Amino acid sequence: MSTSLIYALTGIAIAGLGLFHYLSQRNILRKVLAGNFIGTGIFLFLVSSADRQADGSIDPVPHALVLTGIVVAVSATALLLALLCRYHDETGSLTLDEEDDE
Amino acid sequence: MTQSSILIWPVLWPLVLGIVVFLFRGRTALWLSLAAAVGTALTSFNVCRAVHQSSTLVHEVGGWGAPLGIVLRADGLAAVMLGLSGLVGLVISVYSLTYFKSGSRKEQLFWPIWLLLWGGLNGLFISGDIFNLYVTLELVSLGAIPLIALAGTRDAIKASLRYLLLALLGSMSYLFGVGLLYMRFGVLDLMMLGNTITPDLTVYAAIAFMIGGLIIKAALFPMHFWLPPAHSSAPAPVSAALSGLVVTASFYMVARLWFYAFPALELAKLGQLIGLLGCGAILWGGWQAIRQERLKMLVAYSTVSQIGYLFLVFPLYNKAIEGSGIAWSGSILFAVSHAIAKSCAFLAAGIFIKVYGHDRISELRGAGRQLPMVTFAFALAGVNLMGLPPSGGFVGKWMLLKAAFVTGQWGYGVVMVCGGLLAFCYIFRVLEQFMTTPDENAPNLKSPAVMTYSVLVLAVTAVSLGFFTPVLLGILGVDSPVSLVSFAPEVLLP
């Protein structure tokens, strides 16, 4: 098993764990964290694909992709947190089915 | 400056001016916004014209070509979409000039985010590789969601939060698919991918992740549940942009991948699955639209229904059957006319809310007498949604029907006709209320002039789009992945 394959599988495992919690948690803050886990897992998977050249040199494209991906993920997380703050101010709840909390 | 460099302007102009607008207040900001809107629309039309006259434009941004650089590519499909976003975007902008209270905080925040969204959409339409499609799709989502939250109500914030949580899942899924494809083939460019792709398990997994993610974003049944609350609670110009352009962009991406990156693969079974979802959307969306009490919810469910028609191109096009290419032109025509008609319907609903203070259908009695122009525009949009001639919706639906006959898939034809009947029911439910005589002591109401005329422009364009079919097909035919059937009356006969 090559090193890059271990990284790729780890990435998929992290993304899978994130996905499980993303779907099962009701608290939105936890969903945000889980969403970042999915993102990190996919980025690790992408970076591991840089080791694909026959001569053993590193392909720079996946790194550029991951950098861009991180910027997008950070902006999305920021927007999500800002919306969540506003939602919490309005409803006092951290889940989308607010009736249960009140 | 080479000719292909005109491609950067529909993206650069709104993005740069969007940031500049953010720095100014009051009238200056408004003039700058108008300049940004007109400039974006004109540069989009310019690309459209250039593609129509010569051929596909390819621009390597900064002189860096594929595989490392960013390549913008405008073929016939991209040009049609650019023209659409130019037209609808311009009308939405003019409408917004008077929709928001002058000098309000909402107005200040609307323009920069709307320009960002518009620039993102244009970028999406001319992206040449699957990763830039991801980035622009995220730009579109990050522009659309704050615009919904701009309404500031509890419902709007809840709806935008739910939308964002789902949109994130969709884009992560898409990105994972991109990663799988890159790992397998080492290319991101759509054309190179189309030439090198070979079927194996990794590729099918990648396709499932990518198309699955996009289906969430396009709100195809059964992933549609986030759409009606989000689209109906947003401010009217935003609803129009979302239902008209943002949803169309997600469909555009699926079509782009299907016909440009994956044509070498055998995907008939997946096509049938998507077709079934499309049928579910047509029937369920139409049925729910009939049951709605509020005008904006009704229009939003109508979007759910009409998205279903767009996705029927995937089962109906079969490269082995001659003549089924008509499904391709039909679905694009349908997308264009739906985008125009639906923005028109949402903008008209916005005027009703502004004048009456609510959008409860049962209490809009006599609106036809009080606001005749707006009602007329809404009715014209309805003609398009029902698919009556000479609207673009009619031609698009007829072409899809024809494809269903050519490929012998009658079931889809039956569903399409039923969807038309459902549309007839929900549109006439609204028009019936509008056409009743208002109460004796009903006040004399006036609709705001600028908003009314912008709605009328969209309504007339949508309903006369059928006459412009040859022009649209002419543009669409530039480097089309499918041989287009030339447009003649006998083509329309079954």
Coordinates of C-alpha atoms in Angstrom, one line a residue:
Chain A
M1 CA 0.0 0.0 0.0
S2 CA 1.6 3.3 -1.1
T3 CA 1.7 6.3 1.2
S4 CA -0.6 8.3 -1.0
L5 CA -3.2 5.6 -1.0
I6 CA -3.2 5.7 2.9
Y7 CA -3.7 9.4 2.7
A8 CA -6.6 9.1 0.2
L9 CA -8.3 6.4 2.3
T10 CA -7.9 8.5 5.4
G11 CA -9.4 11.5 3.6
I12 CA -12.4 9.4 2.6
A13 CA -12.8 8.1 6.1
I14 CA -12.7 11.6 7.6
A15 CA -15.2 12.9 5.0
G16 CA -17.5 9.9 5.7
L17 CA -17.4 10.5 9.5
G18 CA -18.2 14.2 8.8
L19 CA -21.1 13.2 6.5
F20 CA -22.5 10.9 9.1
H21 CA -22.6 13.7 11.7
Y22 CA -23.7 16.3 9.2
L23 CA -26.8 14.2 8.5
S24 CA -27.5 12.9 12.1
Q25 CA -26.8 16.0 14.3
R26 CA -29.7 18.4 14.8
N27 CA -27.6 21.2 16.4
I28 CA -26.6 23.5 13.6
L29 CA -23.3 24.4 15.2
R30 CA -22.4 20.7 15.2
K31 CA -23.5 20.5 11.6
V32 CA -21.1 23.4 10.8
L33 CA -18.2 21.5 12.4
A34 CA -19.2 18.3 10.6
G35 CA -19.4 20.1 7.3
N36 CA -15.8 21.3 7.9
F37 CA -14.8 17.7 8.5
I38 CA -16.2 16.7 5.1
G39 CA -14.3 19.5 3.5
T40 CA -11.1 18.6 5.2
G41 CA -11.5 15.0 4.2
I42 CA -12.0 15.8 0.6
F43 CA -9.1 18.2 0.6
L44 CA -6.8 15.5 2.0
F45 CA -8.1 13.1 -0.7
L46 CA -7.4 15.7 -3.4
V47 CA -3.8 16.4 -2.1
S48 CA -3.1 12.7 -2.1
S49 CA -3.8 12.6 -5.8
A50 CA -0.8 14.9 -6.4
D51 CA 1.5 11.9 -6.2
R52 CA 0.4 10.5 -9.6
Q53 CA 3.4 11.3 -11.9
A54 CA 5.4 8.4 -13.2
D55 CA 8.8 10.0 -12.3
G56 CA 7.8 10.5 -8.7
S57 CA 7.6 14.3 -9.0
I58 CA 4.6 16.1 -7.5
D59 CA 1.7 17.4 -9.6
P60 CA 1.1 21.0 -8.4
V61 CA -2.6 21.2 -9.7
P62 CA -4.3 19.5 -6.7
H63 CA -2.5 21.9 -4.3
A64 CA -3.9 24.9 -6.2
L65 CA -7.4 23.2 -6.2
V66 CA -7.2 22.6 -2.4
L67 CA -6.1 26.2 -1.7
T68 CA -9.0 27.5 -3.7
G69 CA -11.3 25.0 -2.0
I70 CA -10.1 26.2 1.5
V71 CA -11.0 29.8 0.6
V72 CA -14.4 28.7 -0.5
A73 CA -15.0 26.6 2.6
V74 CA -13.9 29.4 4.9
S75 CA -16.3 31.9 3.2
A76 CA -19.1 29.4 3.4
T77 CA -18.4 28.7 7.1
A78 CA -18.3 32.4 7.9
L79 CA -21.6 33.0 6.1
L80 CA -23.2 30.0 7.9
L81 CA -22.0 31.2 11.3
A82 CA -23.3 34.7 10.6
L83 CA -26.7 33.4 9.6
L84 CA -26.7 31.1 12.6
C85 CA -26.0 34.1 15.0
R86 CA -28.9 36.0 13.4
Y87 CA -31.1 32.9 13.6
H88 CA -30.2 32.4 17.3
D89 CA -31.0 36.1 18.0
E90 CA -34.4 35.7 16.3
T91 CA -35.5 32.4 17.7
G92 CA -33.2 31.5 20.6
S93 CA -32.8 28.1 19.0
L94 CA -29.9 26.3 17.5
T95 CA -31.8 23.7 15.6
L96 CA -34.0 24.1 12.5
D97 CA -37.1 22.5 14.2
E98 CA -37.3 25.2 16.8
E99 CA -40.7 24.1 18.3
D100 CA -38.9 21.4 20.2
D101 CA -36.6 23.8 22.0
E102 CA -39.1 26.4 23.1
Chain B
M1 CA -6.6 43.0 -27.1
T2 CA -7.6 39.9 -29.0
Q3 CA -11.2 39.3 -29.9
S4 CA -11.7 36.5 -27.3
S5 CA -10.8 38.9 -24.5
I6 CA -14.4 40.3 -24.7
L7 CA -15.2 37.2 -22.7
I8 CA -13.8 38.5 -19.4
W9 CA -16.1 41.6 -19.3
P10 CA -19.4 40.0 -18.3
V11 CA -17.6 38.5 -15.3
L12 CA -15.1 41.3 -14.4
W13 CA -17.5 44.2 -14.8
P14 CA -20.1 43.2 -12.2
L15 CA -17.5 41.9 -9.8
V16 CA -15.3 45.0 -9.8
L17 CA -18.2 47.5 -9.8
G18 CA -19.9 45.4 -7.1
I19 CA -17.0 46.1 -4.8
V20 CA -16.9 49.8 -5.8
V21 CA -20.6 50.2 -5.2
F22 CA -20.0 48.9 -1.7
L23 CA -17.9 52.0 -0.9
F24 CA -20.5 54.6 -1.9
R25 CA -23.8 55.7 -0.4
G26 CA -27.0 57.3 -1.6
R27 CA -27.5 58.5 -5.2
T28 CA -23.9 57.9 -6.3
A29 CA -24.2 54.2 -5.4
L30 CA -27.4 53.9 -7.3
W31 CA -26.0 55.5 -10.5
L32 CA -22.9 53.2 -10.2
S33 CA -25.2 50.2 -9.8
L34 CA -27.2 51.1 -12.8
A35 CA -24.0 51.6 -14.8
A36 CA -22.8 48.1 -13.6
A37 CA -26.1 46.5 -14.6
V38 CA -26.2 48.1 -18.1
G39 CA -22.5 47.4 -18.6
T40 CA -22.9 43.7 -17.6
A41 CA -25.9 43.2 -19.9
L42 CA -24.3 45.0 -22.9
T43 CA -21.0 43.0 -22.6
S44 CA -23.1 39.8 -22.3
F45 CA -25.0 40.6 -25.5
N46 CA -21.8 41.5 -27.2
V47 CA -20.4 38.0 -26.5
C48 CA -23.7 36.6 -27.7
R49 CA -23.4 38.5 -31.0
A50 CA -19.7 37.6 -31.5
V51 CA -20.4 33.9 -31.0
H52 CA -23.4 34.1 -33.4
Q53 CA -21.3 35.8 -36.1
S54 CA -18.1 33.8 -35.9
S55 CA -17.8 30.8 -33.7
T56 CA -16.8 29.6 -30.3
L57 CA -14.6 32.0 -28.4
V58 CA -11.8 30.7 -26.2
H59 CA -9.9 32.9 -23.9
E60 CA -6.9 31.9 -21.7
V61 CA -7.0 34.3 -18.8
G62 CA -3.6 35.9 -18.2
G63 CA -2.2 34.0 -21.2
W64 CA -2.1 30.8 -19.1
G65 CA -3.7 27.9 -21.0
A66 CA -5.1 24.6 -19.9
P67 CA -4.2 22.4 -18.0
L68 CA -2.7 24.9 -15.5
G69 CA -4.5 28.2 -16.4
I70 CA -8.1 29.2 -16.4
V71 CA -9.8 28.9 -19.7
L72 CA -13.0 30.7 -20.5
R73 CA -15.0 29.2 -23.4
A74 CA -18.2 30.6 -24.9
D75 CA -19.9 28.2 -27.4
G76 CA -23.5 28.5 -28.6
L77 CA -24.9 27.1 -25.3
A78 CA -22.9 29.5 -23.2
A79 CA -23.8 32.4 -25.4
V80 CA -27.6 31.6 -25.1
M81 CA -27.2 31.5 -21.3
L82 CA -25.2 34.7 -21.2
G83 CA -27.8 36.5 -23.3
L84 CA -30.5 35.2 -20.9
S85 CA -28.7 36.3 -17.8
G86 CA -28.0 39.7 -19.5
L87 CA -31.7 40.2 -20.2
V88 CA -33.2 39.0 -17.0
G89 CA -30.4 40.6 -14.9
L90 CA -30.9 43.9 -16.5
V91 CA -34.7 43.9 -15.9
I92 CA -34.3 42.8 -12.3
S93 CA -31.8 45.6 -11.8
V94 CA -34.1 48.3 -13.2
Y95 CA -37.0 46.9 -11.1
S96 CA -34.8 47.0 -8.0
L97 CA -34.0 50.7 -8.5
T98 CA -37.5 51.5 -7.2
Y99 CA -38.3 48.3 -5.3
F100 CA -36.1 49.0 -2.3
K101 CA -36.7 52.1 -0.1
S102 CA -34.3 54.8 -1.3
G103 CA -31.3 55.1 1.0
S104 CA -32.3 52.1 3.1
R105 CA -29.8 49.6 4.5
K106 CA -31.4 46.8 2.4
E107 CA -30.8 48.8 -0.8
Q108 CA -27.2 49.4 0.2
L109 CA -26.6 45.7 0.8
F110 CA -28.6 44.4 -2.1
W111 CA -26.5 45.9 -5.0
P112 CA -23.0 44.6 -4.1
I113 CA -24.3 41.1 -3.4
W114 CA -26.6 41.0 -6.5
L115 CA -23.7 42.1 -8.7
L116 CA -21.5 39.4 -7.1
L117 CA -24.2 36.9 -7.9
W118 CA -24.6 38.1 -11.4
G119 CA -20.8 38.0 -12.1
G120 CA -20.7 34.5 -10.6
L121 CA -23.5 33.3 -12.9
N122 CA -21.8 34.7 -16.0
G123 CA -18.5 33.1 -14.9
L124 CA -20.3 29.8 -14.5
F125 CA -21.7 29.9 -18.0
I126 CA -18.3 30.5 -19.7
S127 CA -16.2 28.2 -17.4
G128 CA -14.1 25.8 -19.5
D129 CA -13.2 23.3 -16.8
I130 CA -14.9 21.3 -14.1
F131 CA -13.1 22.9 -11.2
N132 CA -13.9 26.5 -12.2
L133 CA -17.5 25.4 -12.5
Y134 CA -17.3 24.4 -8.8
V135 CA -15.8 27.8 -7.8
T136 CA -18.4 29.8 -9.7
L137 CA -21.2 27.6 -8.4
E138 CA -20.0 28.4 -4.9
L139 CA -19.9 32.1 -5.8
V140 CA -23.5 31.9 -7.0
S141 CA -24.6 30.1 -3.8
L142 CA -22.7 32.6 -1.6
G143 CA -24.3 35.4 -3.4
A144 CA -27.9 34.0 -3.5
I145 CA -28.1 33.0 0.2
P146 CA -27.4 36.4 1.8
L147 CA -29.9 37.9 -0.7
I148 CA -32.6 35.7 0.7
A149 CA -31.6 36.6 4.3
L150 CA -31.9 40.2 3.2
A151 CA -35.6 40.0 3.7
G152 CA -34.8 39.9 7.4
T153 CA -37.8 38.0 8.5
R154 CA -37.6 34.9 10.7
D155 CA -38.8 32.7 7.8
A156 CA -36.3 34.1 5.4
I157 CA -33.4 33.5 7.8
K158 CA -34.5 30.0 8.5
A159 CA -35.0 29.3 4.8
S160 CA -31.6 30.6 3.9
L161 CA -29.9 28.6 6.7
R162 CA -31.6 25.4 5.4
Y163 CA -30.7 26.3 1.8
L164 CA -27.0 26.9 2.8
L165 CA -26.7 23.6 4.7
L166 CA -28.0 21.7 1.7
A167 CA -26.0 23.7 -0.8
L168 CA -22.8 22.9 1.1
L169 CA -23.6 19.2 1.0
G170 CA -24.2 19.5 -2.7
S171 CA -21.0 21.3 -3.5
M172 CA -18.9 19.0 -1.4
S173 CA -20.3 16.0 -3.2
Y174 CA -19.6 17.7 -6.5
L175 CA -16.0 18.5 -5.4
F176 CA -15.4 14.9 -4.4
G177 CA -16.5 13.8 -7.9
V178 CA -14.1 16.3 -9.4
G179 CA -11.3 14.9 -7.2
L180 CA -12.1 11.4 -8.4
L181 CA -12.0 12.4 -12.0
Y182 CA -8.7 14.2 -11.6
M183 CA -7.2 11.3 -9.8
R184 CA -8.2 9.0 -12.7
F185 CA -7.4 11.1 -15.7
G186 CA -5.3 14.1 -14.6
V187 CA -7.3 16.7 -16.5
L188 CA -9.9 19.2 -15.5
D189 CA -10.7 20.8 -18.9
L190 CA -14.1 19.9 -20.2
M191 CA -13.0 19.3 -23.7
M192 CA -9.9 17.2 -22.8
L193 CA -12.0 15.3 -20.3
G194 CA -14.5 14.5 -23.0
N195 CA -11.8 13.2 -25.2
T196 CA -10.0 11.0 -22.7
I197 CA -12.8 9.7 -20.5
T198 CA -13.2 5.9 -20.5
P199 CA -15.8 4.0 -18.5
D200 CA -14.8 2.3 -15.3
L201 CA -16.0 2.1 -11.7
T202 CA -14.2 5.3 -10.5
V203 CA -15.8 7.3 -13.3
Y204 CA -19.3 6.1 -12.5
A205 CA -18.7 6.9 -8.8
A206 CA -17.5 10.4 -9.8
I207 CA -20.5 10.9 -12.0
A208 CA -22.9 9.8 -9.2
F209 CA -21.3 12.3 -6.8
M210 CA -21.2 15.2 -9.2
I211 CA -24.7 14.8 -10.6
G212 CA -26.1 13.9 -7.2
G213 CA -24.7 17.1 -5.7
L214 CA -26.0 19.2 -8.6
I215 CA -29.5 17.7 -8.2
I216 CA -29.6 19.0 -4.6
K217 CA -28.7 22.5 -5.9
A218 CA -31.1 22.4 -8.8
A219 CA -33.9 21.3 -6.4
L220 CA -35.0 18.4 -8.5
F221 CA -37.7 16.3 -6.8
P222 CA -37.3 14.8 -4.2
M223 CA -34.5 17.3 -3.2
H224 CA -36.9 20.3 -3.8
F225 CA -38.2 20.9 -0.3
W226 CA -35.8 23.7 0.5
L227 CA -36.8 25.7 -2.6
P228 CA -40.3 27.0 -1.9
P229 CA -39.6 28.5 1.5
A230 CA -36.4 30.0 0.3
H231 CA -37.7 31.4 -3.0
S232 CA -40.9 32.7 -1.5
S233 CA -39.5 34.5 1.6
A234 CA -36.9 36.4 -0.3
P235 CA -37.4 40.0 -1.6
A236 CA -39.2 39.9 -5.0
P237 CA -36.2 40.8 -7.3
V238 CA -34.2 38.1 -5.4
S239 CA -36.9 35.5 -5.9
A240 CA -36.9 36.4 -9.6
A241 CA -33.1 35.9 -9.8
L242 CA -33.2 32.7 -7.9
S243 CA -36.0 31.0 -9.8
G244 CA -35.0 32.5 -13.1
L245 CA -31.3 32.2 -13.1
V246 CA -29.7 30.3 -10.2
V247 CA -31.7 27.2 -10.6
T248 CA -31.2 27.3 -14.4
A249 CA -27.4 27.5 -13.7
S250 CA -27.4 24.2 -11.8
F251 CA -29.3 22.6 -14.6
Y252 CA -26.9 24.1 -17.1
M253 CA -24.0 22.5 -15.2
V254 CA -25.6 19.0 -15.4
A255 CA -26.3 19.5 -19.1
R256 CA -22.7 20.8 -19.7
L257 CA -21.2 17.7 -18.0
W258 CA -23.6 15.3 -19.6
F259 CA -23.2 16.5 -23.2
Y260 CA -19.6 17.7 -23.2
A261 CA -17.6 15.7 -20.6
F262 CA -19.5 12.4 -20.6
P263 CA -20.8 11.8 -24.1
A264 CA -18.5 8.8 -24.6
L265 CA -20.1 6.9 -21.7
E266 CA -23.2 4.8 -21.7
L267 CA -25.5 6.5 -19.2
A268 CA -29.0 5.5 -20.4
K269 CA -30.0 4.0 -17.1
L270 CA -28.9 7.0 -15.1
G271 CA -30.8 9.1 -17.7
Q272 CA -34.0 7.1 -17.1
L273 CA -33.5 7.6 -13.3
I274 CA -33.2 11.3 -13.7
G275 CA -36.2 11.2 -16.0
L276 CA -38.3 9.5 -13.3
L277 CA -37.3 12.2 -10.8
G278 CA -38.2 14.8 -13.4
C279 CA -41.7 13.3 -13.8
G280 CA -42.1 13.3 -10.0
A281 CA -41.1 17.0 -10.0
I282 CA -43.6 17.9 -12.7
L283 CA -46.6 16.2 -11.0
W284 CA -45.8 16.8 -7.4
G285 CA -44.7 20.5 -8.0
G286 CA -47.9 21.2 -10.0
W287 CA -50.1 19.5 -7.5
Q288 CA -48.6 21.4 -4.6
A289 CA -48.8 24.7 -6.6
I290 CA -52.6 24.2 -6.9
R291 CA -52.9 23.8 -3.1
Q292 CA -51.0 27.0 -2.1
E293 CA -52.8 29.9 -0.4
R294 CA -50.1 32.5 -1.1
L295 CA -49.1 33.7 -4.5
K296 CA -45.3 33.6 -4.0
M297 CA -45.5 30.0 -2.7
L298 CA -47.6 29.0 -5.7
V299 CA -45.0 30.5 -8.1
A300 CA -42.2 28.8 -6.2
Y301 CA -43.9 25.4 -6.5
S302 CA -44.4 26.1 -10.1
T303 CA -40.6 26.3 -10.4
V304 CA -40.3 22.9 -8.8
S305 CA -42.6 21.6 -11.4
Q306 CA -40.9 23.3 -14.4
I307 CA -37.5 22.1 -13.3
G308 CA -38.8 18.6 -14.0
Y309 CA -39.3 19.3 -17.7
L310 CA -35.7 20.5 -18.0
F311 CA -34.3 17.2 -16.7
L312 CA -36.3 15.2 -19.2
V313 CA -33.7 15.9 -21.8
F314 CA -31.4 13.2 -20.2
P315 CA -33.8 10.2 -20.9
L316 CA -35.2 11.7 -24.1
Y317 CA -31.9 12.3 -25.9
N318 CA -30.5 9.1 -27.3
K319 CA -27.5 9.4 -29.7
A320 CA -28.5 6.1 -31.4
I321 CA -31.8 7.5 -32.5
E322 CA -31.8 10.0 -35.3
G323 CA -34.0 13.1 -34.6
S324 CA -33.9 12.8 -30.8
G325 CA -31.5 15.8 -30.8
I326 CA -34.7 17.9 -30.7
A327 CA -34.8 17.1 -27.0
W328 CA -31.6 19.0 -26.5
S329 CA -32.8 22.2 -28.2
G330 CA -36.2 21.8 -26.7
S331 CA -34.9 21.7 -23.1
I332 CA -32.6 24.7 -23.6
L333 CA -35.5 26.7 -25.2
F334 CA -37.7 25.6 -22.3
A335 CA -35.0 26.7 -19.8
V336 CA -34.7 30.1 -21.4
S337 CA -38.5 30.8 -21.6
H338 CA -39.1 29.4 -18.1
A339 CA -36.4 31.7 -16.7
I340 CA -37.9 34.8 -18.3
A341 CA -41.5 33.9 -17.5
K342 CA -40.7 32.9 -13.9
S343 CA -38.8 36.1 -13.2
C344 CA -41.7 38.0 -14.6
A345 CA -44.2 36.1 -12.4
F346 CA -42.1 36.7 -9.2
L347 CA -41.6 40.4 -10.1
A348 CA -45.4 40.8 -10.7
A349 CA -46.1 39.1 -7.3
G350 CA -43.7 41.6 -5.7
I351 CA -45.8 44.5 -7.1
F352 CA -49.0 42.9 -5.6
I353 CA -47.3 42.6 -2.3
K354 CA -46.1 46.2 -2.5
V355 CA -49.5 47.5 -3.3
Y356 CA -51.8 45.2 -1.2
G357 CA -49.3 44.5 1.6
H358 CA -49.9 40.7 1.3
D359 CA -50.0 37.9 -1.3
R360 CA -53.0 35.8 0.0
I361 CA -54.6 34.7 -3.3
S362 CA -58.1 34.7 -1.9
E363 CA -57.8 38.3 -0.9
L364 CA -56.5 39.6 -4.2
R365 CA -60.0 39.8 -5.6
G366 CA -60.4 42.3 -8.3
A367 CA -56.7 43.0 -8.8
G368 CA -57.3 42.8 -12.6
R369 CA -59.5 45.9 -12.4
Q370 CA -57.2 47.8 -10.0
L371 CA -53.8 46.8 -11.5
P372 CA -54.6 45.8 -15.1
M373 CA -51.0 46.1 -16.5
V374 CA -49.5 43.9 -13.8
T375 CA -52.3 41.3 -14.1
F376 CA -51.8 41.3 -17.8
A377 CA -48.1 40.6 -17.4
F378 CA -48.8 37.9 -14.9
A379 CA -51.3 36.3 -17.3
L380 CA -48.7 36.4 -20.1
A381 CA -46.1 34.7 -17.9
G382 CA -48.9 32.1 -17.1
V383 CA -49.4 31.5 -20.8
N384 CA -45.7 30.6 -21.0
L385 CA -45.8 28.3 -18.0
M386 CA -48.8 26.5 -19.3
G387 CA -47.1 26.1 -22.7
L388 CA -49.6 27.8 -25.0
P389 CA -48.5 29.2 -28.4
P390 CA -46.7 31.4 -29.4
S391 CA -44.7 31.4 -26.2
G392 CA -41.2 29.9 -25.9
G393 CA -42.6 27.4 -23.3
F394 CA -44.9 26.1 -26.1
V395 CA -42.1 25.5 -28.5
G396 CA -39.8 24.0 -25.9
K397 CA -42.5 21.6 -24.6
W398 CA -43.5 20.6 -28.1
M399 CA -39.9 19.8 -29.0
L400 CA -39.6 17.6 -25.9
L401 CA -42.9 15.9 -26.7
K402 CA -41.7 15.3 -30.2
A403 CA -38.5 13.7 -28.8
A404 CA -40.7 11.5 -26.6
F405 CA -42.5 10.2 -29.7
V406 CA -39.3 9.8 -31.8
T407 CA -37.7 7.7 -29.1
G408 CA -40.9 5.8 -28.4
Q409 CA -41.1 6.9 -24.8
W410 CA -44.8 7.8 -24.6
G411 CA -44.9 7.8 -20.9
Y412 CA -42.9 11.0 -20.7
G413 CA -45.3 12.6 -23.2
V414 CA -48.3 11.7 -21.0
V415 CA -46.6 13.2 -17.9
M416 CA -45.7 16.4 -19.8
V417 CA -49.3 16.9 -20.9
C418 CA -50.5 16.3 -17.4
G419 CA -48.0 18.8 -16.1
G420 CA -49.5 21.3 -18.6
L421 CA -53.0 20.7 -17.3
L422 CA -51.8 21.2 -13.7
A423 CA -50.2 24.5 -14.7
F424 CA -53.5 25.4 -16.3
C425 CA -55.2 24.8 -13.0
Y426 CA -52.9 26.8 -10.8
I427 CA -52.6 29.7 -13.1
F428 CA -56.3 30.0 -13.6
R429 CA -56.9 29.7 -9.9
V430 CA -55.0 33.0 -9.5
L431 CA -56.5 34.7 -12.6
E432 CA -60.0 33.8 -11.6
Q433 CA -59.5 35.8 -8.4
F434 CA -57.9 38.7 -10.3
M435 CA -60.8 38.8 -12.8
T436 CA -63.7 39.1 -10.2
T437 CA -65.2 42.5 -9.7
P438 CA -63.6 44.3 -6.8
D439 CA -65.7 45.4 -3.8
E440 CA -67.7 48.6 -4.2
N441 CA -65.6 50.6 -1.8
A442 CA -62.3 49.3 -3.1
P443 CA -59.7 52.1 -3.1
N444 CA -58.1 53.3 -6.4
L445 CA -54.7 51.7 -6.5
K446 CA -51.7 52.7 -8.6
S447 CA -48.8 50.4 -9.5
P448 CA -45.3 51.8 -9.5
A449 CA -44.5 52.7 -13.2
V450 CA -40.9 51.6 -13.5
M451 CA -41.6 48.2 -11.8
T452 CA -44.7 47.7 -14.0
Y453 CA -42.9 48.4 -17.2
S454 CA -40.0 46.1 -16.4
V455 CA -42.4 43.3 -15.7
L456 CA -44.2 44.0 -19.0
V457 CA -40.9 43.8 -20.9
L458 CA -40.3 40.3 -19.5
A459 CA -43.9 39.2 -20.1
V460 CA -43.9 40.3 -23.8
T461 CA -40.4 38.7 -24.4
A462 CA -41.5 35.4 -22.8
V463 CA -44.7 35.2 -24.8
S464 CA -43.2 36.2 -28.2
L465 CA -40.1 34.0 -27.7
G466 CA -41.6 31.4 -30.0
F467 CA -41.1 33.7 -33.0
F468 CA -37.4 34.0 -32.1
T469 CA -36.8 30.3 -32.1
P470 CA -34.8 30.3 -35.3
V471 CA -32.4 33.0 -33.9
L472 CA -32.0 31.1 -30.6
L473 CA -31.3 27.8 -32.5
G474 CA -28.8 29.7 -34.7
I475 CA -26.8 30.7 -31.6
L476 CA -27.3 27.3 -29.9
G477 CA -26.1 25.5 -33.0
V478 CA -22.5 27.0 -32.7
D479 CA -20.4 24.0 -31.7
S480 CA -23.5 22.1 -30.5
P481 CA -22.7 18.6 -29.1
V482 CA -25.9 17.4 -30.8
S483 CA -26.8 17.9 -34.5
L484 CA -29.7 20.3 -34.3
V485 CA -32.7 19.7 -36.4
S486 CA -33.3 22.8 -38.6
F487 CA -36.4 24.6 -37.4
A488 CA -39.2 24.2 -39.8
P489 CA -43.0 23.8 -39.1
E490 CA -43.0 20.1 -40.1
V491 CA -40.4 19.4 -37.4
L492 CA -43.0 20.2 -34.9
L493 CA -45.5 17.7 -36.2
P494 CA -45.5 14.4 -34.4

